[in-house]
CSV table of C-alpha atoms in Angstrom, one decimal:
chain,number,residue,atom,x,y,z
W,57,MET,CA,50.0,38.1,-29.0
W,58,THR,CA,46.3,37.0,-28.9
W,59,MET,CA,45.4,34.1,-31.2
W,60,ILE,CA,42.4,34.9,-33.3
W,61,ARG,CA,40.4,31.8,-34.1
W,62,GLU,CA,36.9,31.0,-35.2
W,63,ALA,CA,35.2,27.7,-35.9
W,64,ARG,CA,36.8,26.0,-39.0
W,65,CYS,CA,33.4,25.7,-40.6
W,66,GLY,CA,33.2,29.5,-40.7
W,67,GLY,CA,36.8,30.5,-40.4
W,68,LEU,CA,38.2,33.9,-41.3
W,69,ASN,CA,39.0,35.6,-44.6
W,70,LEU,CA,42.7,36.2,-44.8
W,71,ILE,CA,43.8,38.5,-47.7
W,72,PHE,CA,47.5,38.4,-48.6
W,73,ASP,CA,49.7,40.7,-50.5
W,74,ALA,CA,52.3,38.9,-52.8
W,75,ASP,CA,55.5,40.9,-53.6
W,76,ASP,CA,57.7,41.2,-50.5
W,77,THR,CA,55.1,39.5,-48.4
W,78,LEU,CA,55.1,36.0,-49.9
W,79,TRP,CA,58.3,36.3,-52.0
W,80,ASP,CA,61.2,38.6,-52.5
W,81,SER,CA,60.6,41.1,-55.3
W,82,ASN,CA,61.8,44.7,-54.8
W,83,ILE,CA,65.4,43.6,-54.2
W,84,HIS,CA,65.4,42.6,-57.9
W,85,PHE,CA,64.5,46.1,-58.9
W,86,LEU,CA,67.2,47.6,-56.7
W,87,GLU,CA,69.8,45.3,-58.3
W,88,ALA,CA,68.5,46.3,-61.8
W,89,GLU,CA,68.8,50.0,-60.9
W,90,ALA,CA,72.3,49.5,-59.5
W,91,THR,CA,73.4,47.9,-62.8
W,92,PHE,CA,71.7,50.7,-64.8
W,93,LEU,CA,73.4,53.4,-62.7
W,94,GLU,CA,76.8,51.7,-63.2
W,95,ILE,CA,76.2,51.6,-67.0
W,96,LEU,CA,75.3,55.3,-67.1
W,97,ARG,CA,78.1,56.4,-64.8
W,98,PRO,CA,80.7,57.0,-67.5
W,99,CYS,CA,78.2,59.2,-69.4
W,100,GLY,CA,78.6,62.0,-66.9
W,101,VAL,CA,75.0,62.3,-65.6
W,102,ARG,CA,74.6,62.8,-61.9
W,103,LEU,CA,73.2,59.8,-59.9
W,104,LEU,CA,70.6,62.0,-58.3
W,105,GLU,CA,69.4,63.1,-61.7
W,106,ILE,CA,69.2,59.6,-63.0
W,107,ARG,CA,67.3,58.3,-59.9
W,108,ALA,CA,64.8,61.2,-60.1
W,109,ALA,CA,64.2,60.5,-63.8
W,110,ILE,CA,63.7,56.8,-63.1
W,111,ARG,CA,61.0,57.5,-60.4
W,112,ARG,CA,59.3,60.1,-62.6
W,113,HIS,CA,59.0,57.8,-65.6
W,114,GLU,CA,58.2,54.8,-63.4
W,115,LEU,CA,55.2,56.6,-61.9
W,116,ASP,CA,54.1,57.8,-65.4
W,117,LEU,CA,54.1,54.2,-66.6
W,118,ILE,CA,52.4,52.9,-63.5
W,119,ALA,CA,49.6,55.3,-64.3
W,120,GLU,CA,49.5,54.0,-67.9
W,121,MET,CA,50.1,50.3,-67.5
W,122,GLY,CA,50.0,49.4,-63.8
W,123,TYR,CA,52.9,48.1,-61.7
W,124,GLY,CA,55.3,45.4,-62.9
W,125,ARG,CA,58.7,44.5,-64.3
W,126,ARG,CA,58.1,45.3,-67.9
W,127,PRO,CA,56.9,48.9,-67.1
W,128,TYR,CA,60.0,49.4,-65.1
W,129,VAL,CA,62.2,48.4,-68.0
W,130,LEU,CA,60.3,50.8,-70.2
W,131,ALA,CA,61.0,53.5,-67.7
W,132,LEU,CA,64.7,52.9,-68.0
W,133,HIS,CA,64.5,53.2,-71.8
W,134,ARG,CA,62.7,56.6,-71.3
W,135,VAL,CA,65.5,57.8,-68.9
W,136,VAL,CA,68.1,57.0,-71.5
W,137,ARG,CA,66.2,59.0,-74.2
W,138,GLU,CA,65.7,61.9,-71.8
W,139,LEU,CA,69.1,62.3,-70.3
W,140,LEU,CA,71.6,61.0,-72.9
W,141,PRO,CA,72.5,62.4,-76.3
W,142,ALA,CA,71.1,60.5,-79.3
W,143,HIS,CA,74.3,58.9,-80.3
W,144,HIS,CA,74.2,56.9,-77.0
W,145,HIS,CA,70.6,55.6,-77.4
W,146,ASP,CA,71.1,52.5,-79.5
W,147,ALA,CA,74.0,51.0,-77.5
W,148,LEU,CA,72.3,51.8,-74.2
W,149,ALA,CA,69.0,50.4,-75.4
W,150,ILE,CA,70.7,47.0,-75.8
W,151,GLU,CA,72.1,47.3,-72.3
W,152,VAL,CA,68.7,48.2,-70.9
W,153,GLU,CA,67.2,45.1,-72.6
W,154,ARG,CA,69.8,43.0,-71.0
W,155,ILE,CA,68.9,44.4,-67.6
W,156,GLY,CA,65.3,43.8,-68.4
W,157,ALA,CA,65.8,40.2,-69.5
W,158,LYS,CA,67.5,39.4,-66.2
W,159,LEU,CA,64.8,41.2,-64.2
W,160,LEU,CA,61.9,39.6,-66.0
W,161,GLY,CA,63.5,36.1,-65.7
W,162,ARG,CA,64.4,36.3,-62.0
W,163,TYR,CA,62.8,33.6,-59.8
W,164,CYS,CA,61.1,35.2,-56.8
W,165,GLU,CA,62.2,33.1,-53.8
W,166,LEU,CA,59.5,32.4,-51.3
W,167,LEU,CA,60.2,34.0,-48.0
W,168,PRO,CA,61.0,31.8,-45.0
W,169,GLY,CA,58.0,29.8,-43.7
W,170,VAL,CA,55.6,31.0,-46.3
W,171,GLN,CA,54.6,27.8,-48.0
W,172,ALA,CA,54.2,25.7,-44.8
W,173,THR,CA,52.3,28.6,-43.1
W,174,LEU,CA,49.9,29.1,-46.0
W,175,ARG,CA,49.2,25.4,-46.2
W,176,GLU,CA,48.3,25.3,-42.5
W,177,LEU,CA,46.2,28.5,-42.6
W,178,SER,CA,44.3,27.2,-45.7
W,179,ARG,CA,43.0,24.3,-43.5
W,180,ARG,CA,41.5,26.7,-41.0
W,181,HIS,CA,40.5,29.8,-43.1
W,182,CYS,CA,39.7,31.2,-46.5
W,183,LEU,CA,42.8,32.6,-48.2
W,184,LEU,CA,42.7,35.3,-50.9
W,185,LEU,CA,45.5,37.0,-52.8
W,186,PHE,CA,45.2,40.7,-53.5
W,187,THR,CA,48.3,42.2,-55.1
W,188,LYS,CA,49.4,44.8,-57.6
W,189,GLY,CA,51.4,44.1,-60.8
W,190,GLN,CA,51.0,42.8,-64.3
W,191,PRO,CA,48.4,40.0,-64.1
W,192,ALA,CA,50.3,37.5,-66.3
W,193,GLU,CA,53.5,38.2,-64.5
W,194,GLN,CA,51.9,37.8,-61.0
W,195,MET,CA,50.0,34.7,-62.0
W,196,ALA,CA,53.2,33.1,-63.4
W,197,LYS,CA,55.0,33.7,-60.1
W,198,LEU,CA,52.1,32.3,-58.1
W,199,GLU,CA,51.9,29.1,-60.2
W,200,ARG,CA,55.7,28.7,-60.2
W,201,ALA,CA,55.6,28.9,-56.4
W,202,GLY,CA,53.0,26.2,-56.3
W,203,LEU,CA,50.7,28.4,-54.1
W,204,ARG,CA,47.7,28.9,-56.5
W,205,PRO,CA,45.5,26.0,-55.1
W,206,LEU,CA,45.7,27.6,-51.6
W,207,PHE,CA,43.8,30.8,-52.6
W,208,SER,CA,40.1,30.8,-53.3
W,209,ARG,CA,40.4,34.1,-55.1
W,210,VAL,CA,43.2,36.2,-56.8
W,211,GLY,CA,42.8,39.9,-57.4
W,212,ILE,CA,45.3,42.1,-59.2
W,213,PRO,CA,44.0,45.7,-59.2
W,214,LEU,CA,45.8,48.7,-60.7
W,215,GLU,CA,46.0,50.2,-57.3
W,216,LYS,CA,45.2,49.0,-53.8
W,217,ASP,CA,43.3,51.8,-52.2
W,218,ALA,CA,40.3,51.8,-49.9
W,219,THR,CA,38.0,51.7,-52.9
W,220,ALA,CA,39.7,48.6,-54.3
W,221,TYR,CA,39.3,46.9,-50.9
W,222,ALA,CA,35.7,47.8,-50.7
W,223,LEU,CA,35.1,46.4,-54.2
W,224,LEU,CA,36.9,43.2,-53.2
W,225,LEU,CA,34.7,42.8,-50.2
W,226,ALA,CA,31.6,43.3,-52.3
W,227,GLN,CA,32.6,41.0,-55.2
W,228,ALA,CA,33.8,38.2,-53.0
W,229,GLU,CA,30.9,38.7,-50.5
W,230,LEU,CA,33.3,39.0,-47.6
W,231,ASP,CA,32.1,40.0,-44.1
W,232,PRO,CA,34.5,42.8,-43.1
W,233,ALA,CA,34.2,41.8,-39.5
W,234,ARG,CA,35.8,38.5,-40.3
W,235,THR,CA,38.4,39.7,-42.8
W,236,PHE,CA,42.0,40.6,-42.3
W,237,MET,CA,44.8,41.9,-44.6
W,238,ILE,CA,48.4,40.7,-44.4
W,239,GLY,CA,51.2,42.5,-46.1
W,240,ASN,CA,54.5,44.5,-45.9
W,241,SER,CA,53.3,47.9,-47.3
W,242,PRO,CA,51.7,50.5,-45.0
W,243,ARG,CA,50.5,52.4,-48.1
W,244,SER,CA,48.9,49.6,-50.0
W,245,ASP,CA,48.2,46.8,-47.5
W,246,ILE,CA,47.6,48.2,-44.1
W,247,ASN,CA,46.1,51.7,-44.2
W,248,PRO,CA,43.6,51.3,-47.1
W,249,ALA,CA,42.4,48.0,-45.7
W,250,LEU,CA,41.7,49.7,-42.4
W,251,ARG,CA,39.9,52.6,-44.1
W,252,ALA,CA,37.8,50.0,-46.0
W,253,GLY,CA,36.5,48.6,-42.7
W,254,LEU,CA,38.3,45.3,-42.4
W,255,ARG,CA,38.5,43.9,-39.0
W,256,GLY,CA,42.2,44.3,-38.9
W,257,ALA,CA,45.6,44.1,-40.6
W,258,VAL,CA,48.9,42.3,-40.0
W,259,PHE,CA,52.0,44.2,-40.9
W,260,ILE,CA,55.1,42.1,-41.7
W,261,PRO,CA,57.9,44.5,-42.5
W,262,HIS,CA,60.4,43.6,-45.3
W,263,PRO,CA,63.8,45.2,-45.3
W,264,HIS,CA,63.6,46.0,-49.1
W,265,THR,CA,60.1,47.4,-49.3
W,266,TRP,CA,59.8,50.0,-52.1
W,267,GLU,CA,60.3,53.5,-50.7
W,268,LEU,CA,57.0,54.7,-52.2
W,269,GLU,CA,55.1,52.0,-50.3
W,270,CYS,CA,56.4,53.3,-46.9
W,271,GLU,CA,54.2,55.7,-44.8
W,272,GLU,CA,53.1,56.0,-41.2
W,273,ILE,CA,50.5,53.4,-40.2
W,274,GLU,CA,47.4,55.2,-39.2
W,275,PRO,CA,46.3,54.9,-35.5
W,276,ALA,CA,43.9,52.0,-35.3
W,277,GLU,CA,43.8,51.0,-31.7
W,278,GLU,CA,44.2,47.2,-31.6
W,279,ARG,CA,43.3,46.6,-35.3
W,280,VAL,CA,47.0,46.3,-36.4
W,281,VAL,CA,49.4,43.6,-35.4
W,282,THR,CA,53.1,43.8,-36.4
W,283,LEU,CA,54.9,40.4,-36.8
W,284,THR,CA,58.6,39.8,-37.4
W,285,THR,CA,58.2,36.6,-39.3
W,286,PHE,CA,55.6,35.1,-41.6
W,287,SER,CA,55.3,31.9,-39.6
W,288,ASN,CA,54.1,33.9,-36.6
W,289,LEU,CA,50.7,34.1,-38.4
W,290,LEU,CA,50.1,30.6,-37.1
W,291,GLU,CA,50.1,31.9,-33.5
W,292,LEU,CA,47.7,34.7,-34.5
W,293,PHE,CA,45.2,32.8,-36.6
């Protein structure tokens, strides 16, 4: 692993994803889905049909509202109305709201080494946060984790594609040659950052990354580094 350092007065621009990069997140959705499936099991609907309906409504709501926990709960309500007879709706709506209350109230635990690593990196470089989700929800998680002062800029776009990264570079006046993206998602963190011309990206896999965020990392010569732990960033930057 080659350490990438520049003079502290200039430093690098390090852009971080949040969910499943800084803290656990998708595991909470998986647990909510497991509870939902268990509740619907006696109703006689096949699990594959329920899962397919969840994904369909989830994607529809993402297009309408963006990513987040409340849109996911709304997707579960839509699944109930689509797949179950009307006489089940009221009782199941109460159960879905119980699932939603737990999901929305879950504390997102920082992943090992995140806080100490970010504090040290913030002394050397400019840190930015660029993550999907509901703005109020993501900012609350950031404040609760005590990390907000470490980031010079927080961006919460509807989607993280190459266009969104190019806009971030322009708005924050970042030199692409001195800018790196760090995250767990090939689809949202690694590939679009490379397409937008960032100098490189750091891929930190998470065992519970959302299935729709997984794709092959595009060939990029030596522009992508894969790390097993977040604290290894200190050896790189």
